[in-house]
PDB file of N, CA, C and O in Angstrom, chain B, residues numbered from 101:
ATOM      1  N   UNK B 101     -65.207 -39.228  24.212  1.00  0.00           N
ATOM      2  CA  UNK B 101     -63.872 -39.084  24.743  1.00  0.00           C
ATOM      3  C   UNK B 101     -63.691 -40.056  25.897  1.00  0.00           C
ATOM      4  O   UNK B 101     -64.619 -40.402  26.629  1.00  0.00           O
ATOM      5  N   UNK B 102     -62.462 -40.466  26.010  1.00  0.00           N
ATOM      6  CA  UNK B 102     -62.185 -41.594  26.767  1.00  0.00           C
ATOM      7  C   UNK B 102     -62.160 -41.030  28.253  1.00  0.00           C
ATOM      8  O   UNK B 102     -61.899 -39.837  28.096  1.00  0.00           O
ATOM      9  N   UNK B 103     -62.292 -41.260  29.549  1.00  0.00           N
ATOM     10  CA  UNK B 103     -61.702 -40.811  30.499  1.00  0.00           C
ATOM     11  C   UNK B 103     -60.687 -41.414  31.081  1.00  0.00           C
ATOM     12  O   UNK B 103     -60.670 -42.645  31.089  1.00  0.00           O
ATOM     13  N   UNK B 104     -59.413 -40.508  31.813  1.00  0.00           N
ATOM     14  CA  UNK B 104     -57.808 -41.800  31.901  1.00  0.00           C
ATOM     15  C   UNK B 104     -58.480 -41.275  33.872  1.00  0.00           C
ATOM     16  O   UNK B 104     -59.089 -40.394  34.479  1.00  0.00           O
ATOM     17  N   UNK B 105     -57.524 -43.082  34.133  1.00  0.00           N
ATOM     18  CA  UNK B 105     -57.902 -42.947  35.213  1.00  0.00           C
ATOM     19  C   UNK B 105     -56.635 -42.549  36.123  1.00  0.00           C
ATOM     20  O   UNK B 105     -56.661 -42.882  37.307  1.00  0.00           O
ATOM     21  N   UNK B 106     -55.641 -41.919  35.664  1.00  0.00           N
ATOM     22  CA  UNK B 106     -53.977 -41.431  36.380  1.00  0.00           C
ATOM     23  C   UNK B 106     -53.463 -40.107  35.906  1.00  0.00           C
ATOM     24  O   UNK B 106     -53.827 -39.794  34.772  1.00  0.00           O
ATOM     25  N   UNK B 107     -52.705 -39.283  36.535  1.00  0.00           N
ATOM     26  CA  UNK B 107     -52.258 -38.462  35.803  1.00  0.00           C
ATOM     27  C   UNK B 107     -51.322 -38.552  34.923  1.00  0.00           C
ATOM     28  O   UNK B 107     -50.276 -39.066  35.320  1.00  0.00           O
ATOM     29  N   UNK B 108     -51.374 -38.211  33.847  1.00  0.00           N
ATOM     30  CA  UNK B 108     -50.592 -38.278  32.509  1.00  0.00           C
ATOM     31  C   UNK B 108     -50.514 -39.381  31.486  1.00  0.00           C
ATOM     32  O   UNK B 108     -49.601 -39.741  30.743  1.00  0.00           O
ATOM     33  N   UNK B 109     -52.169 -39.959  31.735  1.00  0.00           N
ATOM     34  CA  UNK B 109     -52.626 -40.768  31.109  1.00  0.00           C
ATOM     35  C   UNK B 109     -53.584 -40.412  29.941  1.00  0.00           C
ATOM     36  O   UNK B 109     -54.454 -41.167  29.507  1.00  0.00           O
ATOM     37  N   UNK B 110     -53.281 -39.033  29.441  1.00  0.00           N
ATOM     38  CA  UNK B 110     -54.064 -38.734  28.369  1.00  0.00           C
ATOM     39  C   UNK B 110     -55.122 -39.299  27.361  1.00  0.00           C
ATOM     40  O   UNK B 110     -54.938 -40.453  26.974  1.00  0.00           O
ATOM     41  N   UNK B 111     -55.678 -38.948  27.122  1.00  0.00           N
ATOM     42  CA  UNK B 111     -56.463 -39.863  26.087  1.00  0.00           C
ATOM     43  C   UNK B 111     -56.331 -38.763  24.765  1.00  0.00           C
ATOM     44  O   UNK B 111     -56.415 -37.544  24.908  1.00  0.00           O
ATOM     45  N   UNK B 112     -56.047 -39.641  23.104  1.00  0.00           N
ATOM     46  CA  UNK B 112     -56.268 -38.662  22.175  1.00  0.00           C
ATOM     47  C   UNK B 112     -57.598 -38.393  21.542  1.00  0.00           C
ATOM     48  O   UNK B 112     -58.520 -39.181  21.751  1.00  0.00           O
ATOM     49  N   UNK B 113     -57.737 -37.526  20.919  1.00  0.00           N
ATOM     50  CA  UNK B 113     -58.657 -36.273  20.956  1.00  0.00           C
ATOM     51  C   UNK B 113     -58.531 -35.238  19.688  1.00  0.00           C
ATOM     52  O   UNK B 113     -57.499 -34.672  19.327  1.00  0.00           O
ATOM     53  N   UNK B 114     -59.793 -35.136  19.122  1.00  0.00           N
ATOM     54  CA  UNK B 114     -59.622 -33.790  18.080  1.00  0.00           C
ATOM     55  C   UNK B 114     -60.388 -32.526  18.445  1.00  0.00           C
ATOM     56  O   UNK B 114     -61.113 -32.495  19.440  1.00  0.00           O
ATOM     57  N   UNK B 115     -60.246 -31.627  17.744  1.00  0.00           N
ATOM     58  CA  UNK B 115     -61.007 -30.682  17.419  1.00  0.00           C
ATOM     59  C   UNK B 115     -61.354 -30.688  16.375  1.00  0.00           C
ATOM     60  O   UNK B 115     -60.876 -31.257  15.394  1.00  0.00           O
ATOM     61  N   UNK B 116     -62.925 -29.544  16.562  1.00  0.00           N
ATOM     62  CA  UNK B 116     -63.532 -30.080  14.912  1.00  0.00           C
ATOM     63  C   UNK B 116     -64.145 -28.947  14.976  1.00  0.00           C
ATOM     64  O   UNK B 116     -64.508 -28.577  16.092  1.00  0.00           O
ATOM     65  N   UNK B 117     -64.449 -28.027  13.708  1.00  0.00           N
ATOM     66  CA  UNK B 117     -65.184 -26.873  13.622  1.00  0.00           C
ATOM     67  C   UNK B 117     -66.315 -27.101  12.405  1.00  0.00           C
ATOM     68  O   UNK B 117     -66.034 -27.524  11.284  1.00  0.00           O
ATOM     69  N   UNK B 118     -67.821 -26.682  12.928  1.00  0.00           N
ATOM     70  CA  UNK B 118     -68.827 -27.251  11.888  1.00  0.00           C
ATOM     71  C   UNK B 118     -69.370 -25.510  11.032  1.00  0.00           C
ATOM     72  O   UNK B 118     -69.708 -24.327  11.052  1.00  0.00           O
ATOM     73  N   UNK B 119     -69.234 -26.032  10.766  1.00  0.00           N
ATOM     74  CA  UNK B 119     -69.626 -25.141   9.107  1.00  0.00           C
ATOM     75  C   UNK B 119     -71.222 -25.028   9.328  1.00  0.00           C
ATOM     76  O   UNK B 119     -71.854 -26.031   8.996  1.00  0.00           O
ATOM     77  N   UNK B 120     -72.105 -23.718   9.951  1.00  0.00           N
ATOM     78  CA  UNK B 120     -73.234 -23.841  10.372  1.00  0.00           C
ATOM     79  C   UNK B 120     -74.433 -23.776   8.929  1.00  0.00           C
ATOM     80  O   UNK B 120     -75.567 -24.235   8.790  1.00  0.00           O
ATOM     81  N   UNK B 121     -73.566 -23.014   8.062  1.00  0.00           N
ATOM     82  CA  UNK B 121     -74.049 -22.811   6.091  1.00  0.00           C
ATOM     83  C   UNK B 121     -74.285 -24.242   5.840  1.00  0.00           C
ATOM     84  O   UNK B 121     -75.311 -24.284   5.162  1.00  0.00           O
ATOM     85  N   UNK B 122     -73.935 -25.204   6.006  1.00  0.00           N
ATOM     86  CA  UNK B 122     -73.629 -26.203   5.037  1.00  0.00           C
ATOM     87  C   UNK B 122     -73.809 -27.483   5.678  1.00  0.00           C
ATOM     88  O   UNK B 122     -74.142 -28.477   5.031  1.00  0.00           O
ATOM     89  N   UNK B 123     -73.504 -27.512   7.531  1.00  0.00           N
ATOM     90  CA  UNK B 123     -73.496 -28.624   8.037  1.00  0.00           C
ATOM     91  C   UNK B 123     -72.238 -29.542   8.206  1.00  0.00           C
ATOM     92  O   UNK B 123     -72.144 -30.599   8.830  1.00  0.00           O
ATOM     93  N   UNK B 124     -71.410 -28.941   7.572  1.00  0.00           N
ATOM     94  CA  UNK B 124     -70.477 -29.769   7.271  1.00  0.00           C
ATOM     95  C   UNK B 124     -68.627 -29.957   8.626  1.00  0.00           C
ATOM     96  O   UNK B 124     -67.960 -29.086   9.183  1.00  0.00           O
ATOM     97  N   UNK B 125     -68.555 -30.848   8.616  1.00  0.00           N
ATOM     98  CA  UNK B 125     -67.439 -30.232  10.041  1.00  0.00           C
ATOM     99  C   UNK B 125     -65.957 -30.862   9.663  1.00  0.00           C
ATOM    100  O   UNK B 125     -65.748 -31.836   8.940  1.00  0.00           O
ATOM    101  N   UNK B 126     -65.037 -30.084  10.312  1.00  0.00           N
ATOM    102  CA  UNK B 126     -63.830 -30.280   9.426  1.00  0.00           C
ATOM    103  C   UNK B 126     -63.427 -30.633  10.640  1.00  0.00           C
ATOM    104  O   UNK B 126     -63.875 -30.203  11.703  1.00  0.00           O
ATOM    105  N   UNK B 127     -62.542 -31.453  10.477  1.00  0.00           N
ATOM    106  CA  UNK B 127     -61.035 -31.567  11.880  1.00  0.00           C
ATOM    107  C   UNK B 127     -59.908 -30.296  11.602  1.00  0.00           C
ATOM    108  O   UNK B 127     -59.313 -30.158  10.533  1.00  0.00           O
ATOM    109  N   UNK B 128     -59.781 -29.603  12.526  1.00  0.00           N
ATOM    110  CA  UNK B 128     -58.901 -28.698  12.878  1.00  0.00           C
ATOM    111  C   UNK B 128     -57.677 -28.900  13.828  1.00  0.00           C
ATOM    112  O   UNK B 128     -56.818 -28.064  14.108  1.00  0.00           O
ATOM    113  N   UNK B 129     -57.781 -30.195  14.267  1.00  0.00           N
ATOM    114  CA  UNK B 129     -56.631 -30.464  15.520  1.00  0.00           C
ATOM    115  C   UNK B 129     -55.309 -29.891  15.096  1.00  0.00           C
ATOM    116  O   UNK B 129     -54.895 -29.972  13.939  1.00  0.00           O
ATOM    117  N   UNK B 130     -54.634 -29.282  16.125  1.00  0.00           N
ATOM    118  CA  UNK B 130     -53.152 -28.799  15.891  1.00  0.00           C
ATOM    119  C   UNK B 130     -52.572 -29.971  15.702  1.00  0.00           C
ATOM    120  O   UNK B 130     -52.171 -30.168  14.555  1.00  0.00           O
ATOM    121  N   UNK B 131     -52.396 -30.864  16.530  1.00  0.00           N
ATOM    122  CA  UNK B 131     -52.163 -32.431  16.405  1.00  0.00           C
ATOM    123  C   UNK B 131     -52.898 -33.529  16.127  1.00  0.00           C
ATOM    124  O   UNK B 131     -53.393 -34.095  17.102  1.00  0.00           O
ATOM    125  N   UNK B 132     -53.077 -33.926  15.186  1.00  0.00           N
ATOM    126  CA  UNK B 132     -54.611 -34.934  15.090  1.00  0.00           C
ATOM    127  C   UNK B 132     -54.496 -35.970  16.033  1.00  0.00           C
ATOM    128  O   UNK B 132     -53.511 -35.973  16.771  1.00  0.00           O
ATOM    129  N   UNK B 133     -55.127 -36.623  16.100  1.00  0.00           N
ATOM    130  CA  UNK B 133     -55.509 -37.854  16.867  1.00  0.00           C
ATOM    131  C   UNK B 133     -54.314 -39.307  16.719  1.00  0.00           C
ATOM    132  O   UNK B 133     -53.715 -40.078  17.468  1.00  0.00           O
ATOM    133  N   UNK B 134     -54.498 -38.995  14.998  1.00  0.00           N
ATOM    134  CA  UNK B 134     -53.816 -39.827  14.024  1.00  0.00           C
ATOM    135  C   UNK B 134     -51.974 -40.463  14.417  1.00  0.00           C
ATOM    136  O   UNK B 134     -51.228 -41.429  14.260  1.00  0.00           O
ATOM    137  N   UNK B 135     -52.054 -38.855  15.103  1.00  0.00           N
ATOM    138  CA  UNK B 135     -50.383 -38.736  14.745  1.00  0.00           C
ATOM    139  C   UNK B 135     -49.942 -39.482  15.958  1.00  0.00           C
ATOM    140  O   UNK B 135     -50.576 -39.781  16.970  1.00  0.00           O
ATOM    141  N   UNK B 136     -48.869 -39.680  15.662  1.00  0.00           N
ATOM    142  CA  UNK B 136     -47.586 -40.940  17.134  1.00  0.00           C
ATOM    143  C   UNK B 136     -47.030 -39.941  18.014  1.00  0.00           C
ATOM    144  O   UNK B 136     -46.390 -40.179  19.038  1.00  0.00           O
ATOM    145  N   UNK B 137     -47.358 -38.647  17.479  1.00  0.00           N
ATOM    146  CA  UNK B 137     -46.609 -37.386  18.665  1.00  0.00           C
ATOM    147  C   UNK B 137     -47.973 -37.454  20.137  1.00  0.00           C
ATOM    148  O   UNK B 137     -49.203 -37.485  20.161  1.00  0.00           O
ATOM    149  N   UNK B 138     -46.858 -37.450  21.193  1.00  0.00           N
ATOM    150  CA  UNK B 138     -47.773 -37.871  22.572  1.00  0.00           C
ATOM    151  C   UNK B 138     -48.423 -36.829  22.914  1.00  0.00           C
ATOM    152  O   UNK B 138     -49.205 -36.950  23.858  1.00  0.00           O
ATOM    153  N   UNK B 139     -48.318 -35.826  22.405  1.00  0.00           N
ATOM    154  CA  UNK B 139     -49.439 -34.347  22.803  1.00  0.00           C
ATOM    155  C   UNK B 139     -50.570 -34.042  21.467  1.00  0.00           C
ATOM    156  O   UNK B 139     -50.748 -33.109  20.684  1.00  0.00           O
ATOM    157  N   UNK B 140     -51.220 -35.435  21.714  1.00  0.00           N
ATOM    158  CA  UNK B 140     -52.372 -35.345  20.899  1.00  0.00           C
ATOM    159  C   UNK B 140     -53.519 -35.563  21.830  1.00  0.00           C
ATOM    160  O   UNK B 140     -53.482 -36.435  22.698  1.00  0.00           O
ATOM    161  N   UNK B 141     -54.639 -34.690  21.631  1.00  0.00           N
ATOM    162  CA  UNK B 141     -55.855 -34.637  22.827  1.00  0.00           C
ATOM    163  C   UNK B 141     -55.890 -33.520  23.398  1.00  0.00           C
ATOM    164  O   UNK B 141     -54.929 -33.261  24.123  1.00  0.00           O
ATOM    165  N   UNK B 142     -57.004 -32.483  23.269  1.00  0.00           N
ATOM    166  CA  UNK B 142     -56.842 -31.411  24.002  1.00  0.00           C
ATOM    167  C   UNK B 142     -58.248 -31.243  25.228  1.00  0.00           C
ATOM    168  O   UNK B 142     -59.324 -31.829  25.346  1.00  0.00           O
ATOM    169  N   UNK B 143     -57.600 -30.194  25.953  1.00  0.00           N
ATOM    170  CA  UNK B 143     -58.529 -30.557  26.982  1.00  0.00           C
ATOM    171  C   UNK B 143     -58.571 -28.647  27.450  1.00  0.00           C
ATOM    172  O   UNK B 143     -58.541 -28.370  28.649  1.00  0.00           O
ATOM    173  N   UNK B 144     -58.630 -27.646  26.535  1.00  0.00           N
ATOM    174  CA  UNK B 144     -59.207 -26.958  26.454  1.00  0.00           C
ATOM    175  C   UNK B 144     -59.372 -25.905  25.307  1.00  0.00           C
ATOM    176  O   UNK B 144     -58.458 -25.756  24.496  1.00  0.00           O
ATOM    177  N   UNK B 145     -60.299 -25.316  25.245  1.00  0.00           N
ATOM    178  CA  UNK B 145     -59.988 -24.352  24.040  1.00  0.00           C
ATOM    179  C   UNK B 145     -60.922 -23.145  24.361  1.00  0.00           C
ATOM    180  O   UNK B 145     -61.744 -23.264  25.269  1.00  0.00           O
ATOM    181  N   UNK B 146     -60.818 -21.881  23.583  1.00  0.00           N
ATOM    182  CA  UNK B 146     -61.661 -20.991  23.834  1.00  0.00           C
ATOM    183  C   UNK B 146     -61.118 -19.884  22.111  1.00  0.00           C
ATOM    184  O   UNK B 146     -60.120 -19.852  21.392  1.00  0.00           O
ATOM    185  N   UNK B 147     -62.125 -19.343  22.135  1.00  0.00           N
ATOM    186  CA  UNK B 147     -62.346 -18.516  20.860  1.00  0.00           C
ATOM    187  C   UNK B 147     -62.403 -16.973  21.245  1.00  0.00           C
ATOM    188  O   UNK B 147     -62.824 -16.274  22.167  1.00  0.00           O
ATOM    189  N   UNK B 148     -61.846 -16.853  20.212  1.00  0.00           N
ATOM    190  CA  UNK B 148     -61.838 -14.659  20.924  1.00  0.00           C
ATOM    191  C   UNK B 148     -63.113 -14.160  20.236  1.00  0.00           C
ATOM    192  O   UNK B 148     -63.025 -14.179  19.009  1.00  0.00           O
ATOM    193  N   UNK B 149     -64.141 -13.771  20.673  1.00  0.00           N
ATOM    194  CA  UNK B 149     -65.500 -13.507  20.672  1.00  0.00           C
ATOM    195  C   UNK B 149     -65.397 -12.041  19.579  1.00  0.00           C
ATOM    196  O   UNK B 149     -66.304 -11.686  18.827  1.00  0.00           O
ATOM    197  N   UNK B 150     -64.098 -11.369  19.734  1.00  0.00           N
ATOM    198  CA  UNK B 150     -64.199 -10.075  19.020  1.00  0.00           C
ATOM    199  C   UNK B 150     -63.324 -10.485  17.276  1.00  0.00           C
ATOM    200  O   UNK B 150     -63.265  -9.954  16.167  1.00  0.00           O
ATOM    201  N   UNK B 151     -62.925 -11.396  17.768  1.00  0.00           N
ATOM    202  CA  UNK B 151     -62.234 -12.378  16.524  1.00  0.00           C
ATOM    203  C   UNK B 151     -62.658 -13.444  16.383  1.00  0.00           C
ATOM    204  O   UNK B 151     -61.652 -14.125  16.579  1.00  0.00           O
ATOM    205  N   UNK B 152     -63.522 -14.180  16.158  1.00  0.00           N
ATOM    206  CA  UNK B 152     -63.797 -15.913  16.111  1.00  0.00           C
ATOM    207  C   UNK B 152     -62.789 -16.491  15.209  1.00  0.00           C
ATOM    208  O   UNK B 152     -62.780 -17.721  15.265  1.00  0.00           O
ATOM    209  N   UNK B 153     -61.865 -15.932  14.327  1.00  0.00           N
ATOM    210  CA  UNK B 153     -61.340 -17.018  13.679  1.00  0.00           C
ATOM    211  C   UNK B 153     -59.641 -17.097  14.689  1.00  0.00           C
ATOM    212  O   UNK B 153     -58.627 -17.672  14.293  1.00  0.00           O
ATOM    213  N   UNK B 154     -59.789 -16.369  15.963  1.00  0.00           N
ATOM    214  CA  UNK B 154     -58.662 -16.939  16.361  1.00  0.00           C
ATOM    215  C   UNK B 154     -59.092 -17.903  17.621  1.00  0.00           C
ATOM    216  O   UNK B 154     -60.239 -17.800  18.058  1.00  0.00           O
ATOM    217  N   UNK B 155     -58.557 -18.447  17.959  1.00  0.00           N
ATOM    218  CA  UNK B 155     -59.184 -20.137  18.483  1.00  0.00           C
ATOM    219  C   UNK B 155     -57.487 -20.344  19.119  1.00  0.00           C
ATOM    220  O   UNK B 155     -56.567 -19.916  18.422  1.00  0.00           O
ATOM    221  N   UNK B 156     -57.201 -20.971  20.367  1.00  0.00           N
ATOM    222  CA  UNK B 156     -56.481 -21.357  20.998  1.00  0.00           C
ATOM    223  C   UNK B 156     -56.758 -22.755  21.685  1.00  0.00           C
ATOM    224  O   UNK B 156     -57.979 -22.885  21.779  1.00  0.00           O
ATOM    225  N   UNK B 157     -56.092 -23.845  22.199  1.00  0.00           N
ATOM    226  CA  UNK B 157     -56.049 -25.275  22.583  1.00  0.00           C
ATOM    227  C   UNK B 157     -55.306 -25.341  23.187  1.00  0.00           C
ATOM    228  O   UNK B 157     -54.259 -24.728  22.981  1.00  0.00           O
ATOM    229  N   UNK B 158     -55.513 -26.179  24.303  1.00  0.00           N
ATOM    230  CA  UNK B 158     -53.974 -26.664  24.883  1.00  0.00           C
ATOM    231  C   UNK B 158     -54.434 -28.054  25.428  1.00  0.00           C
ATOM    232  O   UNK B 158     -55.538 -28.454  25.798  1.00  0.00           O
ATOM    233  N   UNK B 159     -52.590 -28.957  25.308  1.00  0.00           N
ATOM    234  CA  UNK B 159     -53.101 -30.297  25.474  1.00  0.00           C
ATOM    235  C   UNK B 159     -52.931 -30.747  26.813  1.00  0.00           C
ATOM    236  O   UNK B 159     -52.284 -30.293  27.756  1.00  0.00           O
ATOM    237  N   UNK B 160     -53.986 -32.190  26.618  1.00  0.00           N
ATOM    238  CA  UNK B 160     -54.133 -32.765  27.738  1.00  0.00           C
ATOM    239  C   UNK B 160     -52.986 -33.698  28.548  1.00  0.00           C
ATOM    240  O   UNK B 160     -52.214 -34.462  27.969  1.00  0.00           O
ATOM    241  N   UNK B 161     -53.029 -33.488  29.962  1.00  0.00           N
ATOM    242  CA  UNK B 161     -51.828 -34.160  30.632  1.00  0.00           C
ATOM    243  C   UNK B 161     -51.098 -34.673  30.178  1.00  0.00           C
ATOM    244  O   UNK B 161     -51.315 -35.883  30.235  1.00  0.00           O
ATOM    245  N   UNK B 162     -49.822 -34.306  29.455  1.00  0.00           N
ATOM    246  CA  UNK B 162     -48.762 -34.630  28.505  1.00  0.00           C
ATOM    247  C   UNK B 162     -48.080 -34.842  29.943  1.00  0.00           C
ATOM    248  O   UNK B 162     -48.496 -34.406  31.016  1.00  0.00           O
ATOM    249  N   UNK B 163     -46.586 -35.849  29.637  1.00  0.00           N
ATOM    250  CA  UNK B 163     -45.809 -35.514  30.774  1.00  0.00           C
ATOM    251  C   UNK B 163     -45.013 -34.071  30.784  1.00  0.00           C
ATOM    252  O   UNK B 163     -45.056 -33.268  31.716  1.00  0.00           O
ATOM    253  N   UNK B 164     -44.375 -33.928  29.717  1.00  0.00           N
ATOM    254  CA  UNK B 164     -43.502 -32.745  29.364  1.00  0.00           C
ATOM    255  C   UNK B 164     -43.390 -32.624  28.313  1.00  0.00           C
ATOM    256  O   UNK B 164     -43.231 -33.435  27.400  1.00  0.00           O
ATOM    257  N   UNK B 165     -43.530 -30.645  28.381  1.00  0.00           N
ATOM    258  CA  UNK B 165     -43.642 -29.914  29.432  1.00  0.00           C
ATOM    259  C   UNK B 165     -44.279 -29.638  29.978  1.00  0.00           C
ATOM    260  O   UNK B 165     -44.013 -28.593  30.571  1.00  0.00           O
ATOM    261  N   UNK B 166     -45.705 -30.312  30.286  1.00  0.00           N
ATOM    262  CA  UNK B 166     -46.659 -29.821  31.317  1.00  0.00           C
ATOM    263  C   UNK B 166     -47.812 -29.853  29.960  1.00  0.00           C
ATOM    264  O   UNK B 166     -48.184 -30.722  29.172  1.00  0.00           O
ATOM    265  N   UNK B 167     -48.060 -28.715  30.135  1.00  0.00           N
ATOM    266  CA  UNK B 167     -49.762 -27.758  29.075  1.00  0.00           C
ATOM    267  C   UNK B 167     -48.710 -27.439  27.751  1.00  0.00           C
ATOM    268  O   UNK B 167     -47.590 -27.116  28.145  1.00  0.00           O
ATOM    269  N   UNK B 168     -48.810 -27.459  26.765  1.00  0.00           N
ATOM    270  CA  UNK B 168     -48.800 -27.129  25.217  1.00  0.00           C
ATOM    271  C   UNK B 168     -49.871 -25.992  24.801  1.00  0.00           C
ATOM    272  O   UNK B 168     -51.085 -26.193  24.754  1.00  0.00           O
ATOM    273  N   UNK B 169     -49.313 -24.923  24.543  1.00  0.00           N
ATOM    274  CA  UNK B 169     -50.902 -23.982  24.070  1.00  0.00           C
ATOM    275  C   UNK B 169     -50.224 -23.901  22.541  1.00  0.00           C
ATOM    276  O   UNK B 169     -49.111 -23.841  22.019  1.00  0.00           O
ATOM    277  N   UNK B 170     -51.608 -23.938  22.182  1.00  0.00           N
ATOM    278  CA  UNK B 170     -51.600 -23.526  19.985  1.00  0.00           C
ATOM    279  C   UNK B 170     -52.898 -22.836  19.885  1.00  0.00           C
ATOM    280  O   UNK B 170     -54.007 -23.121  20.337  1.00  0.00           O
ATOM    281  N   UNK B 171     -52.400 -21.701  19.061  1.00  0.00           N
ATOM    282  CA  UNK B 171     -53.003 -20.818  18.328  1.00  0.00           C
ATOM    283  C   UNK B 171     -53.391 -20.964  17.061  1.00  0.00           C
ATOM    284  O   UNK B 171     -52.896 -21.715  16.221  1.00  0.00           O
ATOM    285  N   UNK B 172     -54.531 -20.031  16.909  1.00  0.00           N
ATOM    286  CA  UNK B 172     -54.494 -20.395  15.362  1.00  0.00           C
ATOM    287  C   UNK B 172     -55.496 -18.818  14.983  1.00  0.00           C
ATOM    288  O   UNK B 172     -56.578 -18.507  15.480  1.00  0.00           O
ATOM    289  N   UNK B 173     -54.973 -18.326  14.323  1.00  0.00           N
ATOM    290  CA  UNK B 173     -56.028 -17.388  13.638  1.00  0.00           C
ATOM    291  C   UNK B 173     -56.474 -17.399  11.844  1.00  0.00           C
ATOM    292  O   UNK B 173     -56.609 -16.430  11.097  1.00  0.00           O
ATOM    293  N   UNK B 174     -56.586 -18.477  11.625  1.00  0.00           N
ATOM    294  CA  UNK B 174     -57.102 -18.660  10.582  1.00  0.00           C
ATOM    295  C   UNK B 174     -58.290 -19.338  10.288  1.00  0.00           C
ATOM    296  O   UNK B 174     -58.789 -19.529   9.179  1.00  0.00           O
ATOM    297  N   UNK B 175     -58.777 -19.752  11.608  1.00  0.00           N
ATOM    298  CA  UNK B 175     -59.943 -20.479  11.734  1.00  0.00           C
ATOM    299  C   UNK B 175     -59.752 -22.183  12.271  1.00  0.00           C
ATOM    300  O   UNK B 175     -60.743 -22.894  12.439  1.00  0.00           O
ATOM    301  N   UNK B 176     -58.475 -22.636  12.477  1.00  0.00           N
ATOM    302  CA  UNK B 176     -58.012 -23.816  12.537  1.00  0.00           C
ATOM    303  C   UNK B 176     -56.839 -24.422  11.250  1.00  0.00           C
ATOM    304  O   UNK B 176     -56.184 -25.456  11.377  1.00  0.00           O
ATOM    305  N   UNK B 177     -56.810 -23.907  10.575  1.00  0.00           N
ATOM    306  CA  UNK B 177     -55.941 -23.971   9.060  1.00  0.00           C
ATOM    307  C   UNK B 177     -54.954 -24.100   9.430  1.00  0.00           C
ATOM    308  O   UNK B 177     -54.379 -25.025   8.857  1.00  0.00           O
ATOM    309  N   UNK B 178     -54.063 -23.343  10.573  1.00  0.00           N
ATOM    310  CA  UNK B 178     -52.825 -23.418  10.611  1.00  0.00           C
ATOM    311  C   UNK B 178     -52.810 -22.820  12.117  1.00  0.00           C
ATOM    312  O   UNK B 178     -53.581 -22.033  12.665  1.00  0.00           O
ATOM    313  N   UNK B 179     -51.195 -23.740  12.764  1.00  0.00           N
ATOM    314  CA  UNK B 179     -51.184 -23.600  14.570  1.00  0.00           C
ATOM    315  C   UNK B 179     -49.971 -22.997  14.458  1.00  0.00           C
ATOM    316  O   UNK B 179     -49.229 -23.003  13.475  1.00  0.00           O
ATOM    317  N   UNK B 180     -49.734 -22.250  15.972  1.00  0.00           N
ATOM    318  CA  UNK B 180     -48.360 -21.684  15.876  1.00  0.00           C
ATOM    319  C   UNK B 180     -48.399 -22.355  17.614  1.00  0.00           C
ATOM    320  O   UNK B 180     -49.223 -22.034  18.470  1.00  0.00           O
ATOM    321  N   UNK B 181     -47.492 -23.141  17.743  1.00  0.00           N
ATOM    322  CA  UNK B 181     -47.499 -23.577  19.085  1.00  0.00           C
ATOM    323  C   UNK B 181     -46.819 -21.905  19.901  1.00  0.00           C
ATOM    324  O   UNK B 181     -46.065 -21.001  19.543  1.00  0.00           O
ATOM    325  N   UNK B 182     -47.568 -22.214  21.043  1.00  0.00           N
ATOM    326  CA  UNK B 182     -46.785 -20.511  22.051  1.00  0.00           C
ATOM    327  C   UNK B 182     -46.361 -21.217  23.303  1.00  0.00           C
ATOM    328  O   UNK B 182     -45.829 -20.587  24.217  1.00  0.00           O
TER     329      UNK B 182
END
């Protein structure tokens, strides 16, 4: 990951969840890396320990509106921005 040296100089960024059976790791980004939308790159996430397949992100120094949070309880399959 890149480090920006200003605020709201983001750098983009995925998430990726590895498949511990198999080895295998998928990209899960709510926003991939890929995409031209400027709230790509996240800069936190955390997993609900009593649920693991729900998983939350939010992105990195966007200008606006600030933090972006996305959910997902399907394991990464699908985001519902909140």
């Amino acid at each position: 990951m890149r480090r920006t040296s200003a605020p709201y100089d983001g750098a983009r960024g995925d998430v990726w969840r590895l498949d511990t059976a198999t080895g295998v790791w998928t990209q899960i980004s709510p926003i991939p890396s890929s995409s031209t939308d400027d709230y790509s790159g996240c800069s936190g996430l955390t997993i609900d320990r009593q649920n693991p397949s729900t998983i939350m992100v939010t992105t990195q120094v966007s200008w606006w509106p600030g933090v972006i949070i996305f959910r997902s309880t399907d394991r990464g399959a699908t985001w519902s921005r909140i």
